[in-house]
């Protein structure tokens, strides 16, 4: 009987641990997005072309992480994600508007593609 009780306790502890881990991981993605949004807000006006490219890649990486957990987010968390993504897209659009694209023609098309992908991702996200 003691063995069964111990096995049940271990199984419950394992389930609890997995649940906490999943919650931590999904919130890590949101926290990353929030930090990234603040970074863009505070520093993007000084970005070089290479920094914009890195920022676009980071945003897409964060989006992939969020997408993995999209079914786990509450309505309030989804709203927060949408707001943060909108802010990021706005800062990136402002960077394009401020002429970063004109500095390197070849990268301009890539940055425009990244921005279009971001706007599509936001549209797809809000349609759900």
XYZ file of N, CA and C in Angstrom:
384
model
N 0.823 -1.195 0.000
C 0.000 0.000 0.000
C 0.868 1.259 0.000
N 1.963 1.216 0.756
C 2.843 2.375 0.810
C 3.469 2.652 -0.549
N 3.753 1.613 -1.307
C 4.347 1.777 -2.627
C 3.369 2.489 -3.558
N 2.096 2.091 -3.525
C 1.088 2.745 -4.361
C 0.947 4.219 -3.998
N 0.902 4.504 -2.722
C 0.773 5.887 -2.273
C 1.975 6.704 -2.726
N 3.152 6.114 -2.614
C 4.363 6.815 -3.013
C 4.362 7.045 -4.525
N 3.918 6.067 -5.306
C 3.872 6.206 -6.760
C 2.876 7.287 -7.171
N 1.738 7.341 -6.496
C 0.744 8.374 -6.779
C 1.321 9.752 -6.452
N 2.018 9.861 -5.339
C 2.614 11.138 -4.944
C 3.673 11.580 -5.958
N 4.485 10.645 -6.415
C 5.516 10.967 -7.410
C 4.861 11.389 -8.726
N 3.818 10.683 -9.148
C 3.114 11.022 -10.381
C 2.496 12.412 -10.281
N 1.908 12.720 -9.142
C 1.304 14.051 -8.965
C 2.378 15.130 -8.979
N 3.491 14.870 -8.341
C 4.591 15.838 -8.329
C 5.127 16.062 -9.738
N 5.218 14.990 -10.506
C 5.689 15.092 -11.876
C 4.714 15.916 -12.718
N 3.429 15.665 -12.584
C 2.421 16.437 -13.322
C 2.468 17.911 -12.941
N 2.610 18.189 -11.668
C 2.687 19.558 -11.182
C 3.925 20.246 -11.759
N 5.030 19.535 -11.775
C 6.277 20.078 -12.306
C 6.145 20.389 -13.788
N 5.530 19.490 -14.549
C 5.336 19.707 -15.981
C 4.424 20.913 -16.217
N 3.375 21.024 -15.429
C 2.454 22.152 -15.579
C 3.164 23.473 -15.306
N 3.970 23.524 -14.273
C 4.714 24.747 -13.961
C 5.718 25.062 -15.055
N 6.368 24.055 -15.567
C 7.357 24.249 -16.618
C 6.702 24.823 -17.860
N 5.553 24.298 -18.244
C 4.837 24.774 -19.417
C 4.415 26.220 -19.240
N 3.916 26.561 -18.073
C 3.499 27.930 -17.787
C 4.695 28.867 -17.863
N 5.802 28.447 -17.289
C 7.011 29.249 -17.296
C 7.490 29.487 -18.720
N 7.448 28.465 -19.556
C 7.912 28.572 -20.935
C 7.013 29.505 -21.743
N 5.704 29.357 -21.600
C 4.814 30.221 -22.380
C 4.948 31.671 -21.932
N 5.150 31.912 -20.662
C 5.312 33.281 -20.188
C 6.690 33.836 -20.538
N 7.668 32.957 -20.691
C 8.990 33.403 -21.117
C 8.891 34.068 -22.485
N 8.102 33.496 -23.371
C 7.927 34.067 -24.705
C 7.295 35.457 -24.625
N 6.288 35.610 -23.782
C 5.627 36.914 -23.619
C 6.602 37.916 -23.005
N 7.359 37.478 -22.016
C 8.346 38.364 -21.389
C 9.422 38.792 -22.380
N 9.844 37.855 -23.231
C 10.811 38.196 -24.282
C 10.241 39.248 -25.219
N 8.983 39.084 -25.601
C 8.336 40.041 -26.499
C 8.247 41.415 -25.840
N 7.903 41.436 -24.572
C 7.808 42.714 -23.858
C 9.177 43.401 -23.779
N 10.193 42.637 -23.471
C 11.548 43.191 -23.395
C 12.001 43.695 -24.765
N 11.691 42.921 -25.803
C 12.055 43.306 -27.165
C 11.345 44.597 -27.570
N 10.083 44.724 -27.222
C 9.322 45.937 -27.527
C 9.966 47.158 -26.876
N 10.373 47.003 -25.637
C 11.029 48.116 -24.928
C 12.377 48.452 -25.562
N 13.104 47.428 -25.983
C 14.385 47.650 -26.653
C 14.179 48.452 -27.933
N 13.195 48.070 -28.729
C 12.907 48.818 -29.957
C 12.492 50.246 -29.642
N 11.646 50.399 -28.645
C 11.168 51.740 -28.269
C 12.336 52.646 -27.882
N 13.246 52.096 -27.103
C 14.320 52.915 -26.546
C 15.518 53.109 -27.475
N 15.770 52.156 -28.376
C 17.032 52.193 -29.111
C 16.937 52.075 -30.625
N 15.780 51.745 -31.164
C 15.717 51.458 -32.597
C 16.047 52.661 -33.476
N 15.876 53.861 -32.978
C 16.188 55.034 -33.789
C 17.688 55.126 -34.084
N 18.499 54.354 -33.350
C 19.952 54.375 -33.560
C 20.455 53.116 -34.270
N 19.556 52.228 -34.677
C 19.948 50.941 -35.261
C 20.637 51.116 -36.610
N 21.628 50.274 -36.816
C 22.259 50.148 -38.125
C 21.455 49.128 -38.931
N 21.809 48.972 -40.175
C 21.131 48.000 -41.020
C 21.279 46.599 -40.425
N 22.479 46.259 -39.984
C 22.696 44.934 -39.389
C 21.863 44.739 -38.122
N 21.730 45.778 -37.339
C 20.916 45.679 -36.125
C 19.437 45.505 -36.462
N 18.986 46.147 -37.540
C 17.595 45.955 -37.967
C 17.369 44.526 -38.424
N 18.343 43.995 -39.144
C 18.224 42.614 -39.610
C 18.149 41.667 -38.414
N 19.009 41.882 -37.442
C 19.009 41.058 -36.230
C 17.686 41.210 -35.484
N 17.166 42.426 -35.413
C 15.888 42.674 -34.735
C 14.751 41.936 -35.433
N 14.740 41.960 -36.753
C 13.709 41.243 -37.497
C 13.770 39.747 -37.244
N 14.971 39.217 -37.218
C 15.140 37.788 -36.948
C 14.704 37.440 -35.523
N 15.046 38.312 -34.577
C 14.651 38.070 -33.190
C 13.131 38.095 -33.045
N 12.498 39.042 -33.714
C 11.042 39.118 -33.638
C 10.404 37.837 -34.173
N 10.898 37.366 -35.302
C 10.346 36.141 -35.874
C 10.585 34.940 -34.957
N 11.724 34.912 -34.293
C 12.025 33.841 -33.343
C 11.060 33.889 -32.156
N 10.809 35.066 -31.647
C 9.859 35.226 -30.535
C 8.466 34.786 -30.982
N 8.063 35.180 -32.205
C 6.747 34.782 -32.734
C 6.608 33.261 -32.803
N 7.685 32.578 -33.224
C 7.648 31.113 -33.292
C 7.438 30.525 -31.903
N 8.126 31.095 -30.927
C 7.992 30.617 -29.550
C 6.568 30.832 -29.037
N 5.995 31.971 -29.334
C 4.622 32.266 -28.914
C 3.641 31.330 -29.623
N 3.867 31.099 -30.894
C 2.978 30.240 -31.689
C 2.901 28.826 -31.106
N 4.010 28.349 -30.551
C 4.037 27.008 -29.954
C 3.046 26.882 -28.801
N 2.764 27.983 -28.140
C 1.919 27.972 -26.945
C 0.595 28.690 -27.145
N 0.241 29.001 -28.387
C -0.921 29.850 -28.631
C -2.214 29.317 -28.018
N -2.362 28.021 -27.909
C -3.586 27.460 -27.336
C -3.606 27.551 -25.807
N -2.455 27.812 -25.219
C -2.344 27.865 -23.764
C -2.585 29.258 -23.186
N -2.595 30.276 -24.037
C -2.750 31.636 -23.538
C -4.209 31.969 -23.260
N -4.419 32.752 -22.215
C -5.763 33.238 -21.917
C -6.083 34.393 -22.864
N -7.329 34.808 -22.873
C -7.734 35.932 -23.718
C -6.958 37.196 -23.351
N -6.752 37.404 -22.067
C -6.009 38.581 -21.607
C -4.550 38.519 -22.063
N -3.942 37.336 -21.996
C -2.558 37.179 -22.445
C -2.459 37.391 -23.954
N -3.444 36.892 -24.697
C -3.452 37.085 -26.149
C -3.573 38.565 -26.496
N -4.381 39.275 -25.731
C -4.522 40.707 -25.965
C -3.189 41.418 -25.731
N -2.524 41.056 -24.652
C -1.218 41.652 -24.340
C -0.215 41.348 -25.448
N -0.209 40.116 -25.933
C 0.688 39.733 -27.024
C 0.394 40.574 -28.261
N -0.877 40.729 -28.586
C -1.259 41.530 -29.748
C -0.802 42.976 -29.634
N -0.958 43.549 -28.454
C -0.525 44.932 -28.234
C 0.991 45.044 -28.401
N 1.718 44.109 -27.806
C 3.182 44.149 -27.904
C 3.650 43.942 -29.336
N 3.019 43.022 -30.051
C 3.381 42.805 -31.454
C 3.092 44.050 -32.284
N 1.979 44.690 -31.994
C 1.640 45.928 -32.700
C 2.668 47.017 -32.452
N 3.118 47.128 -31.209
C 4.158 48.117 -30.891
C 5.440 47.807 -31.664
N 5.834 46.539 -31.658
C 7.053 46.147 -32.377
C 6.930 46.473 -33.862
N 5.791 46.124 -34.448
C 5.574 46.405 -35.869
C 5.631 47.907 -36.125
N 5.077 48.684 -35.218
C 5.109 50.137 -35.362
C 6.524 50.684 -35.327
N 7.329 50.202 -34.391
C 8.719 50.658 -34.309
C 9.497 50.245 -35.557
N 9.209 49.042 -36.056
C 9.905 48.571 -37.254
C 9.460 49.374 -38.477
N 8.182 49.666 -38.566
C 7.686 50.470 -39.681
C 8.296 51.868 -39.634
N 8.421 52.401 -38.446
C 9.023 53.720 -38.294
C 10.478 53.692 -38.753
N 11.177 52.602 -38.460
C 12.553 52.457 -38.918
C 12.640 52.449 -40.429
N 11.703 51.765 -41.076
C 11.658 51.747 -42.539
C 11.352 53.148 -43.050
N 10.385 53.799 -42.431
C 9.971 55.142 -42.847
C 11.116 56.144 -42.706
N 11.916 55.971 -41.672
C 12.991 56.924 -41.407
C 14.203 56.739 -42.309
N 14.076 55.867 -43.299
C 15.104 55.819 -44.320
C 16.140 54.728 -44.186
N 15.997 53.831 -43.246
C 16.988 52.769 -43.119
C 17.040 51.954 -44.401
N 15.918 51.827 -45.072
C 15.857 51.055 -46.314
C 16.708 51.716 -47.393
N 16.735 53.024 -47.407
C 17.496 53.730 -48.428
C 18.994 53.527 -48.287
N 19.451 53.155 -47.107
C 20.887 53.013 -46.879
C 21.467 51.804 -47.591
N 20.723 50.730 -47.635
C 21.199 49.525 -48.308
C 20.047 48.954 -49.113
N 20.096 49.130 -50.398
C 18.973 48.761 -51.257
C 18.630 47.279 -51.164
N 19.628 46.419 -51.195
C 19.378 44.981 -51.153
C 18.701 44.557 -49.866
N 19.120 45.104 -48.751
C 18.515 44.743 -47.480
C 17.132 45.355 -47.333
N 16.892 46.445 -48.048
C 15.585 47.094 -47.968
C 14.458 46.161 -48.337
N 14.634 45.399 -49.389
C 13.595 44.445 -49.782
C 13.385 43.400 -48.704
N 14.489 42.954 -48.106
C 14.377 41.957 -47.037
C 13.643 42.544 -45.832
N 13.986 43.767 -45.454
C 13.326 44.397 -44.316
C 11.846 44.629 -44.616
N 11.539 45.024 -45.832
C 10.129 45.182 -46.206
C 9.405 43.846 -46.118
N 10.078 42.765 -46.538
C 9.489 41.430 -46.439
C 9.270 41.023 -44.993
N 10.241 41.327 -44.139
C 10.102 41.020 -42.713
C 8.924 41.790 -42.134
N 8.843 43.068 -42.466
C 7.741 43.888 -41.961
C 6.400 43.358 -42.450
N 6.320 42.964 -43.714
C 5.073 42.404 -44.242
C 4.725 41.111 -43.508
N 5.738 40.290 -43.237
C 5.512 39.053 -42.487
C 4.996 39.337 -41.091
N 5.549 40.358 -40.469
C 5.105 40.740 -39.122
C 3.647 41.178 -39.162
N 3.324 42.029 -40.105
C 1.941 42.509 -40.204
C 0.990 41.354 -40.506
N 1.409 40.414 -41.340
C 0.584 39.237 -41.618
C 0.401 38.390 -40.372
N 1.496 38.226 -39.604
C 1.408 37.421 -38.376
C 0.446 38.068 -37.394
N 0.487 39.369 -37.289
C -0.406 40.064 -36.369
C -1.847 39.912 -36.840
N -2.075 40.052 -38.141
C -3.418 39.883 -38.690
C -3.914 38.467 -38.451
N -3.054 37.477 -38.707
C -3.431 36.078 -38.467
C -3.748 35.845 -37.003
N -2.967 36.466 -36.138
C -3.136 36.268 -34.692
C -4.449 36.873 -34.219
N -4.805 38.035 -34.739
C -6.038 38.675 -34.279
C -7.277 38.030 -34.876
N -7.117 37.291 -35.971
C -8.254 36.621 -36.579
C -8.680 35.396 -35.796
N -7.776 34.852 -34.945
C -8.087 33.630 -34.181
C -9.051 33.844 -33.079
